[in-house]
Coordinates of C-alpha atoms in Angstrom, one line a residue:
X19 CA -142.6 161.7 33.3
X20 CA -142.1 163.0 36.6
X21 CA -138.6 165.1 35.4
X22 CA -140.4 166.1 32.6
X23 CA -142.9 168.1 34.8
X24 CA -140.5 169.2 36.8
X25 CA -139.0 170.5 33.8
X26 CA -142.3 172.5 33.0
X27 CA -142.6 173.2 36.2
X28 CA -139.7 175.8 36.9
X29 CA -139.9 176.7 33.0
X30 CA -143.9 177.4 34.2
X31 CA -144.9 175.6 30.9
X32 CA -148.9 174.5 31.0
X33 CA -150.1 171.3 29.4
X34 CA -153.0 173.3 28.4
X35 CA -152.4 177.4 28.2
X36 CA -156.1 178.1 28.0
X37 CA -158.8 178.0 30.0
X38 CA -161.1 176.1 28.8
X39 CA -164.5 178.2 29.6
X40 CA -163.3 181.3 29.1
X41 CA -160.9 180.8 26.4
X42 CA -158.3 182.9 28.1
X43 CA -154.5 182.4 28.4
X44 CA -153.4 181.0 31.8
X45 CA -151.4 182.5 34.7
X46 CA -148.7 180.7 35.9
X47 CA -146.7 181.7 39.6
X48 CA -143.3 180.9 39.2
X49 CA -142.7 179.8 42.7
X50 CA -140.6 176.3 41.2
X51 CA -138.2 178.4 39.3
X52 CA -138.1 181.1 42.3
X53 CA -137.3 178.3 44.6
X54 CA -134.4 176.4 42.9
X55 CA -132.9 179.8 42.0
X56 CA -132.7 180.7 45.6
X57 CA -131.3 177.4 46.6
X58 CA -128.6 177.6 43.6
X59 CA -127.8 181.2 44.9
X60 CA -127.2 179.9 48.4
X61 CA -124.9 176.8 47.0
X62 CA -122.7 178.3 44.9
X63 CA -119.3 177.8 44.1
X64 CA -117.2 180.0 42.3
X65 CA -113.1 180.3 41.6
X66 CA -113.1 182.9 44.5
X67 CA -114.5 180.7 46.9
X68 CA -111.3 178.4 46.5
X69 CA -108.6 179.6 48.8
X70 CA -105.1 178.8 49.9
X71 CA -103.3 179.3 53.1
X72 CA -100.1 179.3 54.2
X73 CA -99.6 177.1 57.4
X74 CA -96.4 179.3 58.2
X75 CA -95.1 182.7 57.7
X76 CA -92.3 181.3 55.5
X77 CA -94.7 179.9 52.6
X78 CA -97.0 183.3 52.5
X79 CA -94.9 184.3 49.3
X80 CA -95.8 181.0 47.3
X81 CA -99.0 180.7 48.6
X82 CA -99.9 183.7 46.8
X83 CA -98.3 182.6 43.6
X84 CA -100.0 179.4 43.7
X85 CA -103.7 181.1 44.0
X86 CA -103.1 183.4 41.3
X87 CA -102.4 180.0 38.9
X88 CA -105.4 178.4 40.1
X89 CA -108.0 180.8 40.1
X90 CA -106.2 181.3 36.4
X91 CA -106.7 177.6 35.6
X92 CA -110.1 177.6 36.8
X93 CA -111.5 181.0 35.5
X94 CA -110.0 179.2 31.7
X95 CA -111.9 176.0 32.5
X96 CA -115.3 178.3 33.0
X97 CA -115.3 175.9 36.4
X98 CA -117.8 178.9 38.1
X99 CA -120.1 179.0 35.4
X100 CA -120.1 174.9 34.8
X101 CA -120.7 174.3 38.5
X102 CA -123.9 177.1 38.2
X103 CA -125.5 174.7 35.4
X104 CA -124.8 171.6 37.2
X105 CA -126.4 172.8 40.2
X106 CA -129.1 174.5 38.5
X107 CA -129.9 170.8 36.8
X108 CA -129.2 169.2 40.2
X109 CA -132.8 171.3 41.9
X110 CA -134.6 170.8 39.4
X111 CA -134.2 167.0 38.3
X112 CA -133.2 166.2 42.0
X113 CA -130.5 164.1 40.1
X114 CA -127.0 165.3 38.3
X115 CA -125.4 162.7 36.3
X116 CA -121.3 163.6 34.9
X117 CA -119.2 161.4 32.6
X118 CA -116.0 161.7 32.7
X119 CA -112.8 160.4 30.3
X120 CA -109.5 160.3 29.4
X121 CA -108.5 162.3 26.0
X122 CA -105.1 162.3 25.4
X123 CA -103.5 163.7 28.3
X124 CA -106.3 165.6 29.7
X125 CA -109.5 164.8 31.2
X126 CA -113.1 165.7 29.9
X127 CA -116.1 165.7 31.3
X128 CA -119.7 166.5 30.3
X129 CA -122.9 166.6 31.9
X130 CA -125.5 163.8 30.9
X131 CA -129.6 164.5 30.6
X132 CA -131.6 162.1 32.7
X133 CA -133.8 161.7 30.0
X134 CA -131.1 160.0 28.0
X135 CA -129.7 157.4 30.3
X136 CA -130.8 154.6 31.8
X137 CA -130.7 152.7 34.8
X138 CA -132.2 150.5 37.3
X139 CA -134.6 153.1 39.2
X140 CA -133.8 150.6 42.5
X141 CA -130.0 150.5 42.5
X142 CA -128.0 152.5 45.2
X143 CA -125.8 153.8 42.3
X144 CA -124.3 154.1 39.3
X145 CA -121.2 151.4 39.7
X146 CA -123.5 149.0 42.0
X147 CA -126.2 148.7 38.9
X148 CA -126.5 145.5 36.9
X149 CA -125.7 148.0 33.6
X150 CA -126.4 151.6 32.5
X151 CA -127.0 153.2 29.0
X152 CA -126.1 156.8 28.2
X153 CA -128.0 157.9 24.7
X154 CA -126.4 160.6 22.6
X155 CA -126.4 162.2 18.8
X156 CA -123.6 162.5 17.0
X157 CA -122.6 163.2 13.1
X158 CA -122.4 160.5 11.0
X159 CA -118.9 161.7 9.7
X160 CA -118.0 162.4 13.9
X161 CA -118.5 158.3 14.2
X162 CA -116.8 157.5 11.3
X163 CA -113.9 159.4 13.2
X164 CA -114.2 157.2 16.4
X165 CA -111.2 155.4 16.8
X166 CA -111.4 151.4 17.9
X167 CA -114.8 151.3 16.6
X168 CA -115.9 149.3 13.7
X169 CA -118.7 149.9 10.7
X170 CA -118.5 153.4 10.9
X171 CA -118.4 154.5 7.5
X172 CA -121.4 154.8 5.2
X173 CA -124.3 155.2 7.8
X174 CA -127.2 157.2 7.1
X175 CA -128.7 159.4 9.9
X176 CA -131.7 160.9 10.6
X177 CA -133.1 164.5 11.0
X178 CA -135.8 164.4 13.8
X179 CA -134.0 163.2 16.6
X180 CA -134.4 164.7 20.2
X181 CA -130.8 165.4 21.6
X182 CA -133.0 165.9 25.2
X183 CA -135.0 163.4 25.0
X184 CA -134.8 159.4 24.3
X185 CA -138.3 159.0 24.2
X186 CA -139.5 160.7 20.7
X187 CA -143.3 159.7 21.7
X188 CA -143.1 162.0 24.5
X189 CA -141.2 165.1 22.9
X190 CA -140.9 165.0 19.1
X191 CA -138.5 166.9 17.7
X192 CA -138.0 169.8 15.1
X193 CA -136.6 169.1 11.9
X194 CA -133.0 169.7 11.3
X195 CA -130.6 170.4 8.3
X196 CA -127.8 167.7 9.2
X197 CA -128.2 163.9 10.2
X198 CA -127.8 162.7 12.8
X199 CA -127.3 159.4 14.6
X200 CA -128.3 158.1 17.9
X201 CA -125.8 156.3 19.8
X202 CA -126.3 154.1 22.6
X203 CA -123.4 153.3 24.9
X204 CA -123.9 150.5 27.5
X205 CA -121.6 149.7 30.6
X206 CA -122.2 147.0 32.8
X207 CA -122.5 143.2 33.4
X208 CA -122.7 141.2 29.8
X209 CA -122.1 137.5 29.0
X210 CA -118.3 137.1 28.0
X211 CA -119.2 135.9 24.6
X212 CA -120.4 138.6 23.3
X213 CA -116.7 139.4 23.5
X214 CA -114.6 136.3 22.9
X215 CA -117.1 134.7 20.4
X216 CA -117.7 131.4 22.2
X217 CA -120.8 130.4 22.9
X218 CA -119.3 128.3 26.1
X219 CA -118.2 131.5 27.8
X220 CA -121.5 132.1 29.6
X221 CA -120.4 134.0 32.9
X222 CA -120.9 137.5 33.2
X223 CA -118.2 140.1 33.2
X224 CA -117.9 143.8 32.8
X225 CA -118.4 145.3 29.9
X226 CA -118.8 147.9 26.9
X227 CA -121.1 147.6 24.2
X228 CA -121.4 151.1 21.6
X229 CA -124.7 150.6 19.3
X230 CA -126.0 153.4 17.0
X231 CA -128.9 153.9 14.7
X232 CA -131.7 152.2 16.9
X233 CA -134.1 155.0 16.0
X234 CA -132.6 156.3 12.9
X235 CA -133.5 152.6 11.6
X236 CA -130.3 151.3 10.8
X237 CA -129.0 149.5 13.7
X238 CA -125.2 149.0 13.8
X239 CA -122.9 147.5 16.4
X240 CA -119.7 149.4 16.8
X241 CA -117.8 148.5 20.0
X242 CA -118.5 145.0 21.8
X243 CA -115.2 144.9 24.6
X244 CA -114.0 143.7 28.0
X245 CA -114.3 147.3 30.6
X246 CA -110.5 147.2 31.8
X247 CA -111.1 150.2 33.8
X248 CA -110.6 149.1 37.7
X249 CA -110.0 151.4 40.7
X250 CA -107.4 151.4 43.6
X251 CA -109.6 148.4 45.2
X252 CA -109.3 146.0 41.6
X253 CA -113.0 147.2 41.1
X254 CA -114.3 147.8 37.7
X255 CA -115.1 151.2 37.7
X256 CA -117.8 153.1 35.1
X257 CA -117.4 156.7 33.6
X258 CA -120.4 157.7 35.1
X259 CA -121.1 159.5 38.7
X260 CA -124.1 160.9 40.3
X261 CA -125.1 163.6 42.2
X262 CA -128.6 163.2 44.6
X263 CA -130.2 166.5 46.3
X264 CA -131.8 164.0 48.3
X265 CA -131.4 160.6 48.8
X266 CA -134.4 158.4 49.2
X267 CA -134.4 154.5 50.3
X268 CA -135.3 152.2 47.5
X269 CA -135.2 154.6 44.3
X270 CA -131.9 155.6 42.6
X271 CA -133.3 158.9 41.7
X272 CA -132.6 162.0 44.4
X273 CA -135.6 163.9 45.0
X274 CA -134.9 167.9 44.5
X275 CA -136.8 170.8 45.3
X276 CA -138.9 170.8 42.1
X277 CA -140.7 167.4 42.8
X278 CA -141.2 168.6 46.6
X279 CA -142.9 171.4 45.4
X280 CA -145.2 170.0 43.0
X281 CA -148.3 169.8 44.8
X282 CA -148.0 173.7 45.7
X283 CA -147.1 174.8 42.2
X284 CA -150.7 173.0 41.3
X285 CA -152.4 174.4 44.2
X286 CA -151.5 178.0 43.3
X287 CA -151.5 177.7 40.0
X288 CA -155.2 176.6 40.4
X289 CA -156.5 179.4 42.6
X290 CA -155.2 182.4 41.1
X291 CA -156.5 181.3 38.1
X292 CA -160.2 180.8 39.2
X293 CA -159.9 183.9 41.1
X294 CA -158.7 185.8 37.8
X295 CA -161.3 184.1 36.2
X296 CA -164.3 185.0 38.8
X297 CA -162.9 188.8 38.7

């Protein structure tokens, strides 16, 4: 609820547009959205900003050369713009969460909405957490495409999904012209037979479950397996990392400048509108 009104907040998005008593159509001051813009002006990153020196007057030459590339590389991979929407997301949720995998030879990476994973709001972070679940929609014909995963074929989706937001009581969603299926991916700690079968194997390992219909009412387990995935330390390691404007004690969530500047945004909103009102 509270990154849902932040949310509102910078978008300047009343719960009720009218006034009540005199039936007129609120003002609201944009001082969230202000705010955050300034900040993400100020923190910026673009492909200019990364720079190369040569540490003697013999490597000037290459040093040059190797710029050009990455600047190249990074103007192709839209790295300027990505960063400007990540950081944008960061002020006003307070929170940026990024998976990242392997695909082939290359890496991807996406951006995932807090309203669609979850997590232990106490845990210091992502890879010290019991587990985590990232929600997503997908195509039924897109799963049936997933390779490893089982029961993929002849699944019926749904058309009034939310893609933004897991909880369809709080935000339903429009009607659509193509189905679609939720899928609900969970790393973490599960007991070991869920993935060797026997019921004697009771101690907890690292894992990846992949579910899907939960809310398009056909449930359907696709992917129960062992998370191989270890760092340079042996460490199991999750494709998930987060970003915190501001880290609090005790709460996993980052507090950003939205949620600092809630109680203003109310005050303001409040007075100018009774002043419009008594004018």
């Amino acid at each position: 609820d509270l990154i849902r009104t932040c949310r509102k907040n910078y978008w300047g998005v009343f719960d009720e547009p009218t006034d009540s008593r005199t039936g007129r159509e609120k003002t609201w001051i944009g001082l969230t959205m202000s705010t955050v813009e300034d900040i993400v002006k100020n923190i910026d990153l673009d492909a200019k900003d990364v720079n190369f020196r040569a540490r003697n007057p013999e490597g000037e030459s290459i040093t040059q050369v190797v710029r050009g590339i990455a600047h190249e590389k990074l103007d192709k991979m839209m790295w300027g713009e990505s960063l400007d929407a990540d950081e944008r997301t960061l002020c006003i949720d307070g929170t940026f969460v990024r998976k990242t995998w392997k695909q082939g030879k290359h890496l991807r990476y996406e951006p995932v909405d807090l309203l669609n994973f979850y997590i232990d709001t106490q845990a210091r972070s992502i890879q010290d957490a019991l587990r985590v679940t990232e929600r997503s929609l997908t195509t039924p014909s897109a799963l049936a495409k997933m390779s490893g995963w089982e029961n993929t074929s002849g699944l019926a989706g749904s058309v009034t999904l939310n893609a933004n937001d897991g909880d369809t009581g709080a935000m339903m969603a429009q009607n659509k012209t193509v189905d679609e299926l939720d899928v609900w991916e969970t790393w973490g700690l599960i007991p070991e037979y869920l993935v060797t079968g026997k019921k004697t194997d009771t101690r907890m390992i690292e894992g990846h479950i992949v579910v899907s219909g939960l809310q398009a009412g056909a449930p359907t387990v696709h992917l129960i397996e062992k998370n191989t995935t270890v760092d340079y330390n042996g460490r199991p390691v999750r494709p998930y990392e987060e970003c915190r404007y501001a880290v609090v004690q005790g709460r996993w969530y980052g507090v950003g400048p939205a949620e600092r500047l809630l109680a203003l945004q109310e005050y303001l909103n409040t007075v100018v509108n009774i002043r419009i009102n008594r004018s």
